[in-house]
PDB file of C-alpha atoms in Angstrom:
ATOM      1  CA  UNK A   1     -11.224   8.319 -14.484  1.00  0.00           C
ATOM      2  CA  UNK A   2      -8.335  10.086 -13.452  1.00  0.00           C
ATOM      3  CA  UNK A   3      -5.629   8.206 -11.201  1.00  0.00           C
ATOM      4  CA  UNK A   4      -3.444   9.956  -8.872  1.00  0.00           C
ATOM      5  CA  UNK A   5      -0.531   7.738  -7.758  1.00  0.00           C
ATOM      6  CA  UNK A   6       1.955   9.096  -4.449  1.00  0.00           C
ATOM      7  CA  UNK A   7       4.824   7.952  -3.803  1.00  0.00           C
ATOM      8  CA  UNK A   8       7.139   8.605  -0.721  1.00  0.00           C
ATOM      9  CA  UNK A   9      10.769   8.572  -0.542  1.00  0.00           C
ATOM     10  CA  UNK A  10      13.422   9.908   1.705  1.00  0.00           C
ATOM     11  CA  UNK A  11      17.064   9.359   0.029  1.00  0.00           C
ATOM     12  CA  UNK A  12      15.701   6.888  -2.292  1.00  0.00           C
ATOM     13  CA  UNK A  13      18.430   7.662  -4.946  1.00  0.00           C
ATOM     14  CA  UNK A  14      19.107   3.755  -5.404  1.00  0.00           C
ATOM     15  CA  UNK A  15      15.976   2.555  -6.758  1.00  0.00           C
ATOM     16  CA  UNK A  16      13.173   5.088  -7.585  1.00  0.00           C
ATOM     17  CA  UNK A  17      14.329   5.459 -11.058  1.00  0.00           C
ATOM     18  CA  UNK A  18      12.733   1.914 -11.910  1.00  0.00           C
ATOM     19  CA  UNK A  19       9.394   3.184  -9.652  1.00  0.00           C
ATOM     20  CA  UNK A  20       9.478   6.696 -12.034  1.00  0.00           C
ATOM     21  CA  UNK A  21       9.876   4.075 -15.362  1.00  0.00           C
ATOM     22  CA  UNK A  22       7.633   1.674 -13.687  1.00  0.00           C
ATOM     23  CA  UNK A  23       4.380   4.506 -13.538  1.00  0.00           C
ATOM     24  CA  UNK A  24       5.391   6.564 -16.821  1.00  0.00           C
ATOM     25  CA  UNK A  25       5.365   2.887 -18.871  1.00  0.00           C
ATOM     26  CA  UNK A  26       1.819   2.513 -17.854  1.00  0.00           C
ATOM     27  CA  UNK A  27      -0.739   2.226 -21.089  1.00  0.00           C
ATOM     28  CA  UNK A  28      -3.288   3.989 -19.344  1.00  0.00           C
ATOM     29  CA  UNK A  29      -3.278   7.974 -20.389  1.00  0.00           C
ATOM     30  CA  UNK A  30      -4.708   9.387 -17.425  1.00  0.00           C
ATOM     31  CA  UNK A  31      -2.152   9.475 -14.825  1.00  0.00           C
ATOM     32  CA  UNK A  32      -1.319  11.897 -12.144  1.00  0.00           C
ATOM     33  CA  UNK A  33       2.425  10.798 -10.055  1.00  0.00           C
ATOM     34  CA  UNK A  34       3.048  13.003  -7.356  1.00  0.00           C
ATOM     35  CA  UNK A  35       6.042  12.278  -5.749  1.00  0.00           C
ATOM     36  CA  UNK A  36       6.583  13.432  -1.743  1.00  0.00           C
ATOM     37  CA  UNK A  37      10.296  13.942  -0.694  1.00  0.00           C
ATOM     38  CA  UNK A  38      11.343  14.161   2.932  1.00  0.00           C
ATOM     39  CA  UNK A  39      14.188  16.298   2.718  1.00  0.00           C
ATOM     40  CA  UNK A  40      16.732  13.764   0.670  1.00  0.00           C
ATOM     41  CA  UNK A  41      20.249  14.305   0.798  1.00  0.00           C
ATOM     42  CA  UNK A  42      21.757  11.370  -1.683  1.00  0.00           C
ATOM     43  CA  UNK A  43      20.730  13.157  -4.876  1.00  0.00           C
ATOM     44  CA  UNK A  44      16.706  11.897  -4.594  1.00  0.00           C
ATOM     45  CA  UNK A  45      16.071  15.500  -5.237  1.00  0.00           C
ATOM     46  CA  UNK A  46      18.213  16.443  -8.609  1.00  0.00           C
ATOM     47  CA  UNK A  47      17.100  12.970  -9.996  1.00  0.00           C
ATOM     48  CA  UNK A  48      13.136  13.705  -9.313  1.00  0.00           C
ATOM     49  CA  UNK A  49      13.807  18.005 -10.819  1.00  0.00           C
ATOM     50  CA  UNK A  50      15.962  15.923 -14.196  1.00  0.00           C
ATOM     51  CA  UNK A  51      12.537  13.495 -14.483  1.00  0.00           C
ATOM     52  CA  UNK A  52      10.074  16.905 -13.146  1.00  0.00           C
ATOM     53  CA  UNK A  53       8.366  16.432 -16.719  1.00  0.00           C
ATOM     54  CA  UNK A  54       6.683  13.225 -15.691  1.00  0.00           C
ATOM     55  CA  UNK A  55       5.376  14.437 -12.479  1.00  0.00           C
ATOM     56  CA  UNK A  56       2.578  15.689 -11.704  1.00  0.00           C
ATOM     57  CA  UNK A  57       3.381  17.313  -8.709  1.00  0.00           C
ATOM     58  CA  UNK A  58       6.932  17.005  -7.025  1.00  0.00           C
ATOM     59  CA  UNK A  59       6.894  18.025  -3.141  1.00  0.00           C
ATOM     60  CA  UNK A  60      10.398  17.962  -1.407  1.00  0.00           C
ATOM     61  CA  UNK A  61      10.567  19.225   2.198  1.00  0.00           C
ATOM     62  CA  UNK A  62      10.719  17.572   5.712  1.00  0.00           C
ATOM     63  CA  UNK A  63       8.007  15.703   7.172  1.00  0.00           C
ATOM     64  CA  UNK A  64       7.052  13.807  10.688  1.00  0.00           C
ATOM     65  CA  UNK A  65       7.670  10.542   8.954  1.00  0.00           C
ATOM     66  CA  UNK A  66       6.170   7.977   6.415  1.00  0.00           C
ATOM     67  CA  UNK A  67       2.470   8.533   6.841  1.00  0.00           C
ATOM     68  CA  UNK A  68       2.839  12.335   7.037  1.00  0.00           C
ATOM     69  CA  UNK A  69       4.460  12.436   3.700  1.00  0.00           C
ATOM     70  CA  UNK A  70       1.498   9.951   2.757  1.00  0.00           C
ATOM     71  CA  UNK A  71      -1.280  12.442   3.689  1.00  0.00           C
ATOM     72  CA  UNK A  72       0.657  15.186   1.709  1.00  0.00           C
ATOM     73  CA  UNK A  73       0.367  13.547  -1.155  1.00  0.00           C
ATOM     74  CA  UNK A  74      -3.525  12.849  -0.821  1.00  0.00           C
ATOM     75  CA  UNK A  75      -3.676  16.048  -0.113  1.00  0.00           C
ATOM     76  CA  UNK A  76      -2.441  17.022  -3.658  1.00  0.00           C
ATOM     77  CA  UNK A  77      -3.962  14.408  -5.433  1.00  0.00           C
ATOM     78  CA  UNK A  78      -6.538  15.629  -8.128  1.00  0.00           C
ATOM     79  CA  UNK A  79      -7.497  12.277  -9.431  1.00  0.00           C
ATOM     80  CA  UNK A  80     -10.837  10.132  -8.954  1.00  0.00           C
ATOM     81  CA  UNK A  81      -9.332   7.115  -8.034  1.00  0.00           C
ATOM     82  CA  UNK A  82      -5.643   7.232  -5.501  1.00  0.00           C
ATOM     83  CA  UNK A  83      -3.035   4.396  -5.378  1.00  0.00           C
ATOM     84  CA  UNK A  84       0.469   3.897  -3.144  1.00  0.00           C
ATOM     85  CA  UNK A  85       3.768   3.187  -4.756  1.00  0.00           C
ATOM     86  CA  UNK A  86       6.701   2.481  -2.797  1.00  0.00           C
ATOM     87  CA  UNK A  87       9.729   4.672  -3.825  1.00  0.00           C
ATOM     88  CA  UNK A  88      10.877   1.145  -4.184  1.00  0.00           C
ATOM     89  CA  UNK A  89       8.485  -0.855  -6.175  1.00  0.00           C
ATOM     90  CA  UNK A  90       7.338  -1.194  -9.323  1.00  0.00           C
ATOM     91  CA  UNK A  91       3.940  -2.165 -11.116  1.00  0.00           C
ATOM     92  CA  UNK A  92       4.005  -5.807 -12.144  1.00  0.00           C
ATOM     93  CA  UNK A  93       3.085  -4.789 -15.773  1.00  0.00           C
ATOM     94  CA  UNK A  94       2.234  -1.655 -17.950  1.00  0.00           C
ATOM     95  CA  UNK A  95      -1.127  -2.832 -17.849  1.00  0.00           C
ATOM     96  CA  UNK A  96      -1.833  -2.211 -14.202  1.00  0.00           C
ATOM     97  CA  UNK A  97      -3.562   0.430 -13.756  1.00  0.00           C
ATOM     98  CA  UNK A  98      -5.814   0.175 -16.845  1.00  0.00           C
ATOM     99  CA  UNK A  99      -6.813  -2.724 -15.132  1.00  0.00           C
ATOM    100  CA  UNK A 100      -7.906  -1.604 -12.098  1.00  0.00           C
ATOM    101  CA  UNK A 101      -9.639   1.309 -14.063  1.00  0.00           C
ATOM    102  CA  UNK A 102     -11.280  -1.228 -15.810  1.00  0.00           C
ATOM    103  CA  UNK A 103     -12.387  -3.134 -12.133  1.00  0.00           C
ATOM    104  CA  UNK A 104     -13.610   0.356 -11.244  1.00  0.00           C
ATOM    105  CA  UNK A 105     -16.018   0.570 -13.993  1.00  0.00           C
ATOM    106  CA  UNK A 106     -17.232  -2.868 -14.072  1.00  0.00           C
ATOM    107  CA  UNK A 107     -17.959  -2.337 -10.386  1.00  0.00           C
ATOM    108  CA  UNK A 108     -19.055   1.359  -9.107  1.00  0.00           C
ATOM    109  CA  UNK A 109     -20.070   0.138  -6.049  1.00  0.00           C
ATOM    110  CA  UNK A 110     -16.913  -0.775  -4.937  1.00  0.00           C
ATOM    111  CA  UNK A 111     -14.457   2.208  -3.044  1.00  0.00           C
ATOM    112  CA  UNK A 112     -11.005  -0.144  -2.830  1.00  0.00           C
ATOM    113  CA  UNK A 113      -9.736  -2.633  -5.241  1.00  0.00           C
ATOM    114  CA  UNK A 114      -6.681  -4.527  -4.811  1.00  0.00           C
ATOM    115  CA  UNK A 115      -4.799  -7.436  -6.373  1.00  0.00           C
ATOM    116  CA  UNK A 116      -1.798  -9.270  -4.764  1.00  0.00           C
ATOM    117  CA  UNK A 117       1.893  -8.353  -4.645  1.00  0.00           C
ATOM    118  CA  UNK A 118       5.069 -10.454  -4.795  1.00  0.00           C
ATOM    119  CA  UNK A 119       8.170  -9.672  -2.722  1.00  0.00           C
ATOM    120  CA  UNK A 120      11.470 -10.070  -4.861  1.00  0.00           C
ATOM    121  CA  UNK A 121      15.469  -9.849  -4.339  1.00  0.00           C
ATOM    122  CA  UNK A 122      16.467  -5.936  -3.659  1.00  0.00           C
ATOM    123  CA  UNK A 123      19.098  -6.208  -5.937  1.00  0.00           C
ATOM    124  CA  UNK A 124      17.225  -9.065  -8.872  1.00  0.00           C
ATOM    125  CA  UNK A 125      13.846  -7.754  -9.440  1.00  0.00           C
ATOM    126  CA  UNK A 126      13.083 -10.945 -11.419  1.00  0.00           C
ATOM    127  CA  UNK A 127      13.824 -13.144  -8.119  1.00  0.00           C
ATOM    128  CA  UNK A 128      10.502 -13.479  -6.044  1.00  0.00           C
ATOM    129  CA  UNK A 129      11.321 -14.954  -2.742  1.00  0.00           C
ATOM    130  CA  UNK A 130       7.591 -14.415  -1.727  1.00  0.00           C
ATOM    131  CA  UNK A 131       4.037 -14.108  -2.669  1.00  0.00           C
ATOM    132  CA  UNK A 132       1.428 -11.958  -0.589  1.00  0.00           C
ATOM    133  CA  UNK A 133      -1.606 -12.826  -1.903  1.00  0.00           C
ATOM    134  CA  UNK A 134      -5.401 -11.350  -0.910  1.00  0.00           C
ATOM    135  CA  UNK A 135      -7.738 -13.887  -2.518  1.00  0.00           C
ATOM    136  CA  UNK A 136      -8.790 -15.060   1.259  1.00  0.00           C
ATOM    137  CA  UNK A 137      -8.577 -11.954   2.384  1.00  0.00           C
ATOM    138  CA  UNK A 138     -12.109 -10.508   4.336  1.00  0.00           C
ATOM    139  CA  UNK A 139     -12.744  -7.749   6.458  1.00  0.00           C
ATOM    140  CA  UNK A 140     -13.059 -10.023   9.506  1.00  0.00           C
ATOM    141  CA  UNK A 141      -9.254 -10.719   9.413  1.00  0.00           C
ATOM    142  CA  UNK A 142      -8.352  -7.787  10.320  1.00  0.00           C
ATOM    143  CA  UNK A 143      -8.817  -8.517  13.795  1.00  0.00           C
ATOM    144  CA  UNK A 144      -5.815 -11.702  13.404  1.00  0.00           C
ATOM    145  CA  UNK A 145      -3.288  -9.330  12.132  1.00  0.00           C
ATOM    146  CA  UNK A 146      -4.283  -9.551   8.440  1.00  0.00           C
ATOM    147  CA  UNK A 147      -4.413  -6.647   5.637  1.00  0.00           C
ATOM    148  CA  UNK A 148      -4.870  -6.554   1.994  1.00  0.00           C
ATOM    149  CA  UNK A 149      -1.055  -5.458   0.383  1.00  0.00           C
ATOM    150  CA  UNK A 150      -1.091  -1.460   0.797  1.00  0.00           C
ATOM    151  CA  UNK A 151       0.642  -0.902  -2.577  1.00  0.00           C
ATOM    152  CA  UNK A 152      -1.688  -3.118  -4.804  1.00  0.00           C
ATOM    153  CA  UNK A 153      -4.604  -1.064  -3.106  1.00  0.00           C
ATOM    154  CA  UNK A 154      -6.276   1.402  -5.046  1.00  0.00           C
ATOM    155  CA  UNK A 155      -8.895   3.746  -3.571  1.00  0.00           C
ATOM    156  CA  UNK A 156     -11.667   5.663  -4.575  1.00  0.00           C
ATOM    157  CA  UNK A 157     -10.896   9.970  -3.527  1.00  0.00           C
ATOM    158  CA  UNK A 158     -14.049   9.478  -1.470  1.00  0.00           C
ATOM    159  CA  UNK A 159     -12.638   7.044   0.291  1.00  0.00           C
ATOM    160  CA  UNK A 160     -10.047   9.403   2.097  1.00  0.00           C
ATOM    161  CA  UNK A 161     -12.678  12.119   2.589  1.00  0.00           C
ATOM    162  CA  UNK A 162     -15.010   9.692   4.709  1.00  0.00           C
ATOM    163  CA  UNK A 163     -12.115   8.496   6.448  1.00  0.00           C
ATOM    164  CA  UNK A 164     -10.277  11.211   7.069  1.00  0.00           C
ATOM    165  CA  UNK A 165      -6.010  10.514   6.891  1.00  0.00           C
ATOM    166  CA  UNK A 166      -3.284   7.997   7.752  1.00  0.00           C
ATOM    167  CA  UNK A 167      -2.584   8.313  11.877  1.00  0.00           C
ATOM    168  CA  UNK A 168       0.954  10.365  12.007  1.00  0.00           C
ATOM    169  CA  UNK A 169       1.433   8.891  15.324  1.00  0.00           C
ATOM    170  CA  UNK A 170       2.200   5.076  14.366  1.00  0.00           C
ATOM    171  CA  UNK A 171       5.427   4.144  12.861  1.00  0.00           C
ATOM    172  CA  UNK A 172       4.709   1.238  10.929  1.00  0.00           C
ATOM    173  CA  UNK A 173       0.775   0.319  11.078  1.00  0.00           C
ATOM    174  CA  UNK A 174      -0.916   3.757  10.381  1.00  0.00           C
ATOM    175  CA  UNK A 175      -2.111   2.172   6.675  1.00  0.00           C
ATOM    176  CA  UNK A 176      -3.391  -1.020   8.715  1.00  0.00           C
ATOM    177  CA  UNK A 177      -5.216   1.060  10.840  1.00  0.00           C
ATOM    178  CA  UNK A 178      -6.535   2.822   7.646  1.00  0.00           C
ATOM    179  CA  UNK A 179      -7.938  -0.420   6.259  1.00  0.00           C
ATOM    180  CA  UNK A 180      -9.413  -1.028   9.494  1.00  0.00           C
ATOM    181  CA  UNK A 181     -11.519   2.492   8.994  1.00  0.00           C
ATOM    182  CA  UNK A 182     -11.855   1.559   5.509  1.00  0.00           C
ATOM    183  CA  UNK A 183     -13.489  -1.827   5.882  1.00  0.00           C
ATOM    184  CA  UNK A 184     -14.894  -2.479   9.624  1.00  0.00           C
ATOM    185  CA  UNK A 185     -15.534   0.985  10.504  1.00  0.00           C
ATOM    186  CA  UNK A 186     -17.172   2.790   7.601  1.00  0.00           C
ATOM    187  CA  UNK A 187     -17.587  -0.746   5.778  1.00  0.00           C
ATOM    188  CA  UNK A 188     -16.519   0.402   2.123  1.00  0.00           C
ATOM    189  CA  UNK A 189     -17.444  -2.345  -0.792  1.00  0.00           C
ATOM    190  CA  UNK A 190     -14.132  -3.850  -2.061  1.00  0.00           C
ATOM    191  CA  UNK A 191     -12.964  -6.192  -4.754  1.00  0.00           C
ATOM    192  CA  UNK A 192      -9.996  -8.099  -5.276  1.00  0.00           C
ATOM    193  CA  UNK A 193      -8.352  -8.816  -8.630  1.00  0.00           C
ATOM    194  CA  UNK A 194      -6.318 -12.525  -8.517  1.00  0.00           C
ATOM    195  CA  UNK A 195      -2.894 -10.807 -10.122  1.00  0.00           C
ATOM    196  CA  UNK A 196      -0.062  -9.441  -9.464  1.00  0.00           C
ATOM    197  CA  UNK A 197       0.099  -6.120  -9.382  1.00  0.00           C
ATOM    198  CA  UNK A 198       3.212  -4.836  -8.030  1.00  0.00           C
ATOM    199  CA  UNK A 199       6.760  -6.065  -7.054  1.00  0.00           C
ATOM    200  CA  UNK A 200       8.159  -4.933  -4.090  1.00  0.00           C
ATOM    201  CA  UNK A 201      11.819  -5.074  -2.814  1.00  0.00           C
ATOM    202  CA  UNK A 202      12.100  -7.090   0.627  1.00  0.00           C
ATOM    203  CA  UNK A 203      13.765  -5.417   3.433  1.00  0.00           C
ATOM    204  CA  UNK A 204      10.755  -2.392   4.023  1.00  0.00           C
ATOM    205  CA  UNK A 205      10.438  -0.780   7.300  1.00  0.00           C
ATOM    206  CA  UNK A 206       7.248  -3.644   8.555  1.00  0.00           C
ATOM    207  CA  UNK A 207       9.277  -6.861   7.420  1.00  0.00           C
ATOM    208  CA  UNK A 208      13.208  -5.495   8.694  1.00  0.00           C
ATOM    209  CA  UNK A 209      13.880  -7.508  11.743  1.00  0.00           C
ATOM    210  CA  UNK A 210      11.969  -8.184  15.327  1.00  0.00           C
ATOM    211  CA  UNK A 211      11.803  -5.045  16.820  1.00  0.00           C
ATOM    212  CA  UNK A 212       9.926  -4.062  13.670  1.00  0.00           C
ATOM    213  CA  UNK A 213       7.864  -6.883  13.865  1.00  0.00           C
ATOM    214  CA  UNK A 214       6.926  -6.115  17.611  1.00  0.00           C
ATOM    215  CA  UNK A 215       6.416  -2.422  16.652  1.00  0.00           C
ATOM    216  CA  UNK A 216       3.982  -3.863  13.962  1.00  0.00           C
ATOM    217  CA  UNK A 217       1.848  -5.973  15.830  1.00  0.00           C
ATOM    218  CA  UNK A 218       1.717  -3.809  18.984  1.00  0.00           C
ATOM    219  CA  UNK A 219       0.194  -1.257  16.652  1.00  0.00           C
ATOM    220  CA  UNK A 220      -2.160  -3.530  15.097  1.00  0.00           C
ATOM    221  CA  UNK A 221      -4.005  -4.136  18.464  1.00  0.00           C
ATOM    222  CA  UNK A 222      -4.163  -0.575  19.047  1.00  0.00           C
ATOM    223  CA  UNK A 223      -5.716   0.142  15.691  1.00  0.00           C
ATOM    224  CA  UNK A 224      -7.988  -2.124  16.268  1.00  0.00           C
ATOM    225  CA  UNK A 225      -8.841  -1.463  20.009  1.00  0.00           C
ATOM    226  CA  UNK A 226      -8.870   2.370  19.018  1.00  0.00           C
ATOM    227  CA  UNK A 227     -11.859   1.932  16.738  1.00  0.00           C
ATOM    228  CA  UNK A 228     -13.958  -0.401  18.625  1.00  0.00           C
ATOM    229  CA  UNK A 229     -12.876  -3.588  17.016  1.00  0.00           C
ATOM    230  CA  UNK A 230     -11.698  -6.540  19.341  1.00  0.00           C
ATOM    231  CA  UNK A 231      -8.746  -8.230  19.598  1.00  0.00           C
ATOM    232  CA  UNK A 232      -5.628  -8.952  21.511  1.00  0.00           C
ATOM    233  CA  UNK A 233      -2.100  -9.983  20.709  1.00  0.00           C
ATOM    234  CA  UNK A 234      -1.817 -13.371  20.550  1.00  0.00           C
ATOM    235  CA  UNK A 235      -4.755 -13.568  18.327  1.00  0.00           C
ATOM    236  CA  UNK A 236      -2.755 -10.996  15.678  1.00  0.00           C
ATOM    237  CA  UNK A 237       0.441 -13.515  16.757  1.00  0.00           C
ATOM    238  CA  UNK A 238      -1.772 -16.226  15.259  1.00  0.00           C
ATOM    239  CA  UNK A 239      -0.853 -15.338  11.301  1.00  0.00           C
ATOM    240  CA  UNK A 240       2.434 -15.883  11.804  1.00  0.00           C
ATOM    241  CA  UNK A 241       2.949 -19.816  11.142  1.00  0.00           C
ATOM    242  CA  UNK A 242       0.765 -18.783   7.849  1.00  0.00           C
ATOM    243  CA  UNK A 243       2.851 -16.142   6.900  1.00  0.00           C
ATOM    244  CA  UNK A 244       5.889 -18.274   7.054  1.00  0.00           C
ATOM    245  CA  UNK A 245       4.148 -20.204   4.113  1.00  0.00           C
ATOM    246  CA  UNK A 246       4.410 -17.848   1.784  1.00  0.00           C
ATOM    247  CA  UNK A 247       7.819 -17.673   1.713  1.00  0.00           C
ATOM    248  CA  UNK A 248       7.729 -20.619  -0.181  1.00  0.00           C
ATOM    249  CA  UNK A 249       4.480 -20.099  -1.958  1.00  0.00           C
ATOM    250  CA  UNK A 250       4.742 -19.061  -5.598  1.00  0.00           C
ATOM    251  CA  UNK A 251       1.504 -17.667  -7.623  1.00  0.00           C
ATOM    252  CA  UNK A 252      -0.610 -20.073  -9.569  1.00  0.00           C
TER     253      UNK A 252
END
């Protein structure tokens, strides 16, 4: 199986050299990274053209945001199975994806697969300061504000084509809403795999202060409403006392 992995970045000069290492170090051969650039003016651009070699497809021009980007790169994916790396992030191990390949073949039924993520320091990736974990995760949730981690999520092509793409019109919750397509609307088979798969730097765009977080959930009840699925805000409010617990939560 092929595996197409996008990631987005807009003046990401700072960090995506360890998310370029980070995909190239993986063991697994067949890998497709397609990078989408919004138009970066901190030197993004000469460092992606220096590393070109490793892409598989390097796209650099503006866009209407995050989840436009994100559709570009589906858009140019060629591989049978798609993933989401942060311009930020890196995989957990160089095992990663050879280990969701391997979930993929031990379980064709199933269209997503994703494992759990920890958040770390943005300047000590080594220093977790919190662990997102999906092993309670079901479908249901969804409706209380709850999502699998987007970039330990990988997806069958298929997937997208049911689906259709991410919602350019929400700022923060258009790959919430794409779970809730993905799982109560079309009801896809999933699986989860109890590791770690990715590390991600804290201070992204759904976790950076409360306007962002009433952004977030406001768009969470409309992704919901918008496809038929009930809910309101206070029962999305409801995660938050539990999501305060991980901040001191730790895998094991």
């Amino acid at each position: 199986m092929k595996v197409s992995i996008i990631t987005v970045c807009f003046n990401s000069a700072s960090t995506i050299s360890d998310t370029l290492d980070s995909v190239q170090s993986q063991s697994y051969g067949d890998i497709e990274h397609i990078v989408v650039d919004g138009g970066s003016s901190d030197g993004t651009v000469d460092l992606l053209e220096s590393r070109r070699d490793g892409l598989g497809a390097l796209i650099s021009e503006p866009d209407e945001g995050l989840y436009d980007a994100m559709n570009k790169g589906v858009l140019a994916a060629t591989g049978d199975i798609i993933g989401v790396l942060n311009s930020d992030d890196i995989y957990e191990s160089d095992d990663v994806v050879a280990t969701v390949v391997d979930a993929f073949r031990e379980s064709p039924e199933c269209d997503l697969i994703f494992g759990d993520v920890v958040f770390v320091e943005a300047d000590d990736l080594s220093k977790v300061v919190r662990y997102y974990g999906a092993k309670h995760f079901r479908p249901w949730k969804l409706r209380f504000g709850w999502m699998p981690p987007h970039p330990a999520t990988f997806v069958r092509r298929r997937a997208y084509d049911l689906t259709g793409p991410y919602r350019v019109d929400m700022k923060i919750s258009a790959d919430y809403e794409m779970f809730v397509r993905w799982l109560l609307k079309a009801r896809l088979r999933w699986k989860h795999l109890s590791k770690v798969l990715v590390r991600m730097r804290s201070g992204g765009v759904s976790t950076s202060g409360l306007r962002s977080s009433i952004t977030l959930n406001r768009e969470i009840v409309v992704a919901c409403r918008e496809n038929g699925i009930y809910t309101n805000l206070l029962m999305v409010l409801s995660k938050i006392p539990f999501k305060l617990a991980e901040l001191i939560r730790r895998p094991g």
